[in-house]
Coordinates of C-alpha atoms and ligand atoms in Angstrom, one line a residue:
M4 CA 141.2 112.3 99.0
I5 CA 140.9 112.8 95.3
P6 CA 142.0 109.5 93.1
A7 CA 144.6 110.0 91.1
R8 CA 143.7 111.2 87.3
R9 CA 143.0 108.8 85.1
P10 CA 143.7 109.7 81.1
L11 CA 139.8 110.9 80.1
L12 CA 139.6 108.8 77.3
L13 CA 140.5 105.3 78.8
S14 CA 137.8 105.8 81.3
A15 CA 135.2 106.7 78.8
L16 CA 136.1 104.1 76.9
A17 CA 135.9 102.0 80.1
L18 CA 132.4 103.2 80.2
A19 CA 131.2 101.8 76.7
V20 CA 132.6 98.5 77.3
A21 CA 130.9 98.2 80.4
G22 CA 127.9 99.6 78.5
L23 CA 127.9 97.1 76.0
A24 CA 128.6 94.1 78.2
A25 CA 126.1 94.7 80.7
P26 CA 122.8 93.9 78.7
A27 CA 124.6 90.5 77.7
R28 CA 126.1 89.4 80.9
A29 CA 123.5 91.3 83.8
Q30 CA 121.8 88.5 85.8
V31 CA 118.7 89.6 86.8
K32 CA 116.9 87.6 90.6
W33 CA 113.7 87.7 92.2
D34 CA 112.4 86.3 94.9
L35 CA 108.9 85.0 95.3
P36 CA 107.7 84.1 98.8
A37 CA 105.0 81.7 98.5
A38 CA 103.0 80.3 101.7
Y39 CA 101.9 76.5 101.4
P40 CA 104.8 73.9 102.0
A41 CA 107.0 72.5 99.1
T42 CA 106.2 69.5 98.3
N43 CA 102.2 71.0 98.0
F44 CA 101.4 71.3 94.2
H45 CA 101.4 75.1 93.9
S46 CA 105.0 75.4 95.5
V47 CA 105.7 72.6 92.9
N48 CA 104.6 74.1 89.8
L49 CA 105.7 77.5 91.0
Q50 CA 109.4 75.9 91.2
A51 CA 108.5 74.6 87.7
F52 CA 107.7 78.2 86.6
A53 CA 111.1 79.6 87.6
D54 CA 112.9 77.0 86.2
D55 CA 111.0 77.5 82.5
V56 CA 112.2 80.8 83.0
D57 CA 115.7 80.6 83.9
K58 CA 115.9 77.9 81.2
A59 CA 113.7 80.6 78.3
T60 CA 116.3 83.3 79.6
G61 CA 119.8 81.5 79.5
G62 CA 119.8 82.2 83.0
K63 CA 119.6 86.0 82.6
L64 CA 116.1 85.7 85.2
K65 CA 116.5 83.8 88.4
I66 CA 113.4 83.1 90.4
T67 CA 114.4 81.7 93.8
V68 CA 111.2 80.3 95.3
H69 CA 110.8 80.5 99.2
A70 CA 108.1 78.2 100.3
N71 CA 106.0 77.7 103.5
A72 CA 105.8 81.1 104.5
S73 CA 109.9 81.1 104.9
L74 CA 110.0 84.7 103.7
F75 CA 106.4 86.5 104.2
K76 CA 103.7 85.6 105.8
A77 CA 100.5 84.5 103.8
P78 CA 98.8 87.9 104.1
E79 CA 102.1 89.7 104.1
I80 CA 102.9 88.4 100.6
K81 CA 100.7 91.4 98.6
R82 CA 102.0 94.1 100.5
A83 CA 105.6 92.6 100.2
V84 CA 105.4 93.1 96.1
Q85 CA 103.6 95.7 96.5
G86 CA 106.2 97.5 98.1
G87 CA 109.5 95.9 96.5
Q88 CA 110.4 94.1 99.1
A89 CA 109.8 90.8 96.8
Q90 CA 109.4 91.2 93.5
I91 CA 107.0 88.6 92.7
G92 CA 104.8 86.5 95.0
E93 CA 102.1 84.3 95.1
V94 CA 98.9 84.9 96.9
L95 CA 95.5 83.4 97.9
I96 CA 93.5 86.2 96.4
S97 CA 90.4 86.1 98.8
N98 CA 92.3 87.0 101.5
F99 CA 92.6 90.4 100.3
A100 CA 88.5 90.5 100.2
N101 CA 88.0 93.5 102.6
E102 CA 90.4 95.6 100.5
W103 CA 88.4 94.9 97.5
A104 CA 85.0 92.7 97.5
P105 CA 85.7 90.8 93.8
F106 CA 88.9 89.7 95.1
G107 CA 87.0 87.5 97.5
A108 CA 84.7 85.7 94.9
D109 CA 85.9 82.9 94.5
A110 CA 85.4 82.1 97.9
L111 CA 81.8 83.0 97.5
P112 CA 80.1 78.8 98.6
F113 CA 78.7 77.7 95.7
L114 CA 79.3 80.6 93.1
A115 CA 81.6 78.9 91.5
D116 CA 82.0 74.9 92.7
S117 CA 83.2 72.9 90.4
Y118 CA 86.7 72.9 87.7
D119 CA 85.1 74.3 84.8
E120 CA 82.9 77.2 87.1
S121 CA 86.3 78.2 89.0
V122 CA 88.0 78.4 85.1
K123 CA 85.1 80.5 84.0
L124 CA 84.7 82.5 86.9
W125 CA 88.6 83.6 86.4
K126 CA 87.6 84.3 83.1
V127 CA 86.1 87.5 84.4
Q128 CA 87.9 88.0 87.3
K129 CA 90.9 88.2 85.4
P130 CA 90.4 92.4 83.4
L131 CA 88.8 93.0 86.4
F132 CA 91.7 92.3 88.7
E133 CA 94.5 93.5 85.8
K134 CA 93.0 97.1 86.4
K135 CA 92.4 97.0 90.3
L136 CA 96.5 95.1 90.8
G137 CA 97.5 97.7 88.0
E138 CA 96.2 100.5 90.1
Q139 CA 98.3 99.0 93.2
G140 CA 101.6 98.5 91.0
L141 CA 101.0 95.0 90.6
M142 CA 100.4 92.3 87.4
P143 CA 98.6 89.4 88.0
L144 CA 100.4 86.1 86.0
Y145 CA 98.5 83.2 86.5
A146 CA 95.9 81.8 88.7
V147 CA 95.7 78.1 90.2
P148 CA 92.4 76.9 91.8
W149 CA 92.8 74.5 94.8
P150 CA 91.1 71.7 95.1
P151 CA 87.4 72.1 96.2
Q152 CA 86.8 72.7 99.9
G153 CA 85.0 70.1 102.3
V154 CA 84.6 70.4 106.3
F155 CA 87.2 68.9 108.1
S156 CA 86.2 68.1 111.7
K157 CA 87.1 66.1 114.8
K158 CA 83.2 65.3 115.9
A159 CA 81.2 64.0 113.0
L160 CA 78.6 66.2 111.6
A161 CA 74.8 66.2 110.1
S162 CA 73.9 69.6 110.0
G163 CA 75.4 72.9 110.9
A164 CA 73.6 73.0 114.1
D165 CA 76.6 70.4 115.1
M166 CA 78.9 73.4 114.4
K167 CA 77.6 75.6 117.3
G168 CA 80.4 76.7 119.5
I169 CA 82.8 74.5 118.0
K170 CA 86.4 76.0 116.9
F171 CA 86.8 76.7 113.0
R172 CA 90.0 77.8 111.6
A173 CA 89.4 80.4 109.2
Y174 CA 92.2 81.1 106.4
N175 CA 90.8 84.3 104.8
P176 CA 87.4 87.0 105.7
A177 CA 85.0 84.2 104.0
T178 CA 85.7 81.4 105.7
S179 CA 86.0 83.7 109.3
R180 CA 82.3 84.9 108.1
L181 CA 80.9 81.3 107.3
A182 CA 82.0 80.6 110.7
E183 CA 80.3 83.2 112.2
L184 CA 77.1 81.9 110.0
L185 CA 77.0 78.7 111.6
G186 CA 77.6 79.5 115.0
A187 CA 81.7 78.2 115.8
Q188 CA 84.1 80.3 116.5
P189 CA 86.4 81.3 113.8
V190 CA 90.6 81.0 114.9
T191 CA 92.4 82.5 112.0
V192 CA 95.2 80.5 111.3
Q193 CA 98.1 80.3 108.2
A194 CA 97.9 77.0 106.4
A195 CA 102.1 76.5 107.6
E196 CA 100.3 75.9 111.0
V197 CA 97.5 74.3 110.3
S198 CA 99.1 71.2 111.5
Q199 CA 99.9 72.0 115.0
A200 CA 96.6 74.6 115.5
F201 CA 94.7 71.0 115.3
A202 CA 97.5 69.1 117.9
T203 CA 97.6 71.8 120.0
G204 CA 93.6 71.8 120.6
V205 CA 93.4 75.5 118.7
T206 CA 90.9 74.5 116.6
D207 CA 88.6 71.2 116.0
S208 CA 87.3 71.9 112.4
M209 CA 88.0 73.9 109.1
I210 CA 86.6 74.2 105.7
S211 CA 89.9 73.4 102.9
S212 CA 91.1 71.1 100.5
G213 CA 92.1 67.5 100.9
S214 CA 95.3 68.7 99.4
T215 CA 96.2 70.8 102.7
G216 CA 94.5 68.4 104.9
A217 CA 97.3 65.8 102.8
D218 CA 99.8 68.9 104.2
A219 CA 99.3 68.9 107.3
K220 CA 99.2 65.2 107.9
L221 CA 95.9 65.9 109.5
H222 CA 94.4 62.4 109.8
E223 CA 96.3 62.4 112.9
H224 CA 93.9 64.7 114.4
V225 CA 90.7 64.3 112.6
K226 CA 88.5 61.0 111.7
H227 CA 85.9 62.9 109.6
W228 CA 86.4 64.8 106.2
Y229 CA 82.9 66.4 103.8
D230 CA 83.0 66.1 100.4
T231 CA 81.0 69.4 100.3
Q232 CA 82.9 71.1 97.2
A233 CA 81.8 74.1 98.2
W234 CA 84.0 76.5 96.2
L235 CA 87.6 76.6 94.9
P236 CA 89.8 79.7 95.7
K237 CA 92.6 80.4 93.9
N238 CA 96.2 81.4 94.2
L239 CA 97.4 84.0 92.2
V240 CA 101.2 85.0 91.2
L241 CA 101.5 88.6 91.3
V242 CA 105.0 90.6 89.7
N243 CA 105.7 93.9 91.1
K244 CA 105.0 95.9 87.6
A245 CA 108.1 98.3 87.8
A246 CA 110.1 95.3 88.2
F247 CA 108.6 93.7 85.5
A248 CA 109.2 97.0 83.3
A249 CA 112.6 96.8 84.3
L250 CA 113.4 93.7 81.9
D251 CA 113.9 93.5 78.7
K252 CA 111.5 92.3 76.2
P253 CA 112.7 88.9 75.5
T254 CA 112.5 88.4 79.0
Q255 CA 109.2 90.0 79.7
D256 CA 107.9 87.6 77.3
A257 CA 110.1 84.4 78.1
V258 CA 107.6 85.5 81.9
L259 CA 104.7 85.6 80.4
K260 CA 105.3 82.4 78.3
A261 CA 106.1 80.9 81.4
A262 CA 103.2 81.9 83.1
A263 CA 100.6 80.8 80.8
A264 CA 101.7 77.2 80.7
A265 CA 102.0 77.4 84.7
E266 CA 98.2 78.4 84.4
E267 CA 97.4 75.4 82.3
R268 CA 99.7 72.7 84.1
G269 CA 98.4 74.2 87.7
L270 CA 95.0 73.3 86.8
A271 CA 96.1 69.8 86.2
A272 CA 97.8 69.2 88.9
S273 CA 95.6 70.6 91.6
K274 CA 92.6 67.6 89.9
K275 CA 95.6 65.1 90.2
A276 CA 96.4 66.2 94.1
N277 CA 92.8 66.5 94.7
G278 CA 92.2 62.6 94.4
E279 CA 95.7 61.8 95.9
S280 CA 95.2 63.9 98.8
L281 CA 92.1 62.1 99.9
D282 CA 93.4 58.6 99.3
K283 CA 96.3 59.7 101.1
L284 CA 93.9 61.0 104.0
R285 CA 91.4 57.9 104.2
A286 CA 94.7 55.5 103.9
G287 CA 96.0 57.5 106.9
G288 CA 92.4 56.9 108.6
M289 CA 90.3 59.2 107.8
Q290 CA 86.6 58.8 106.5
I291 CA 86.0 60.5 103.1
L292 CA 82.2 61.1 103.8
P293 CA 79.3 62.6 101.1
P294 CA 78.5 65.3 103.5
P295 CA 75.3 64.6 105.4
A296 CA 71.6 66.8 102.9
A297 CA 70.9 68.9 106.2
L298 CA 74.7 70.1 106.3
S299 CA 74.5 70.7 103.2
A300 CA 71.6 72.9 103.3
D301 CA 73.0 74.9 106.5
L302 CA 75.9 75.7 104.2
K303 CA 73.9 76.6 100.9
K304 CA 72.0 79.3 103.5
A305 CA 74.9 80.7 105.1
G306 CA 76.3 80.9 100.8
E307 CA 73.1 82.7 99.8
V308 CA 73.7 85.5 102.8
M309 CA 77.5 85.4 102.2
L310 CA 76.3 86.1 98.6
K311 CA 74.1 89.0 99.6
E312 CA 76.6 90.7 101.5
W313 CA 79.2 90.4 99.4
L314 CA 76.7 92.0 96.2
D315 CA 76.4 94.9 98.6
K316 CA 79.7 95.2 99.4
A317 CA 80.8 94.7 95.6
G318 CA 78.9 97.1 94.5
A319 CA 79.0 97.8 90.8
D320 CA 82.6 96.2 90.0
G321 CA 81.0 92.7 92.0
K322 CA 77.5 92.8 90.0
A323 CA 79.5 93.2 86.6
L324 CA 81.4 90.0 87.6
V325 CA 78.6 87.8 88.8
D326 CA 76.4 89.0 85.9
A327 CA 79.7 88.2 83.5
Y328 CA 80.1 85.4 85.1
R329 CA 76.9 83.8 84.9
R330 CA 75.9 84.8 81.2
Ligands
PCA423 N1 94.5 75.2 101.8 C1 94.9 77.0 101.6 C2 93.8 77.8 100.9 C3 92.4 76.9 100.8 C4 93.1 75.3 100.7 O1 92.2 74.8 99.9 C5 94.4 77.0 103.3 O2 93.5 75.9 103.7 O3 95.3 77.4 103.7

């Protein structure tokens, strides 16, 4: 049925009023899927970022953080943001090295293996990433490194040879390849399921941070952590470009400002989490050990193979990146 005629002037007036009122009142809601527990320093930092944006925009942009892979699993988050199922998300960028090799640069053993080097690597990665992600309808907002990666193992390790045949949990293509080169059996398990994987014997070892070990209460299942400081993989917060473009300018500025603050705060939080989580694991009965020389040497050898393979795959982009990083 056709609705009763309304005086034309009145509906025009109603439209004009709605149009004027909309920008002031409209609230935009964004979902932010993330893959790590709500108490992890990355997630705490995401929440602080969302709170900063809320405050700076007077509640106009509300970002809801969905921690612990509750909305999407870690490897699905990038595609979800690309496809607009989520407007913003946090990814472990090296998870996507098979898509484009430079995404994996921060998971190459011993290329950038300290906080300072990790920051330096990000500086040269960022412009390249902006271009590549831009082509995919995405925009990087900020990056935060995980603490240095060390080897968790149920059995004591003296060298790479001790890892032959043992089950080794992987979290990205680089950790799978490292396992293969060491003769271990890679099994991919996302962080949210690490505790269960060790408890049920799905895996006996992995390389990761003390932070993820403490999140998973790994001291209950594993007695050794070797402080190999092999690399510091980064979490990257990505936004859907169209969703960002739809914001008004002051809101966009608030997001960028909060992102810059989150990058700085996240770096400090990572350093703090590194010490605290190792203390927690130690208190729980795990031995926090310097790596035996032979284990370090074997990891370095594997790292050299991986860098060569990566340079082959990454082509001109990879060479430019490594050259700029080493300059
Ligand atoms: N924790 C994440 C990635 C690197 C890290 O330290 C994980 O183990 O999945």
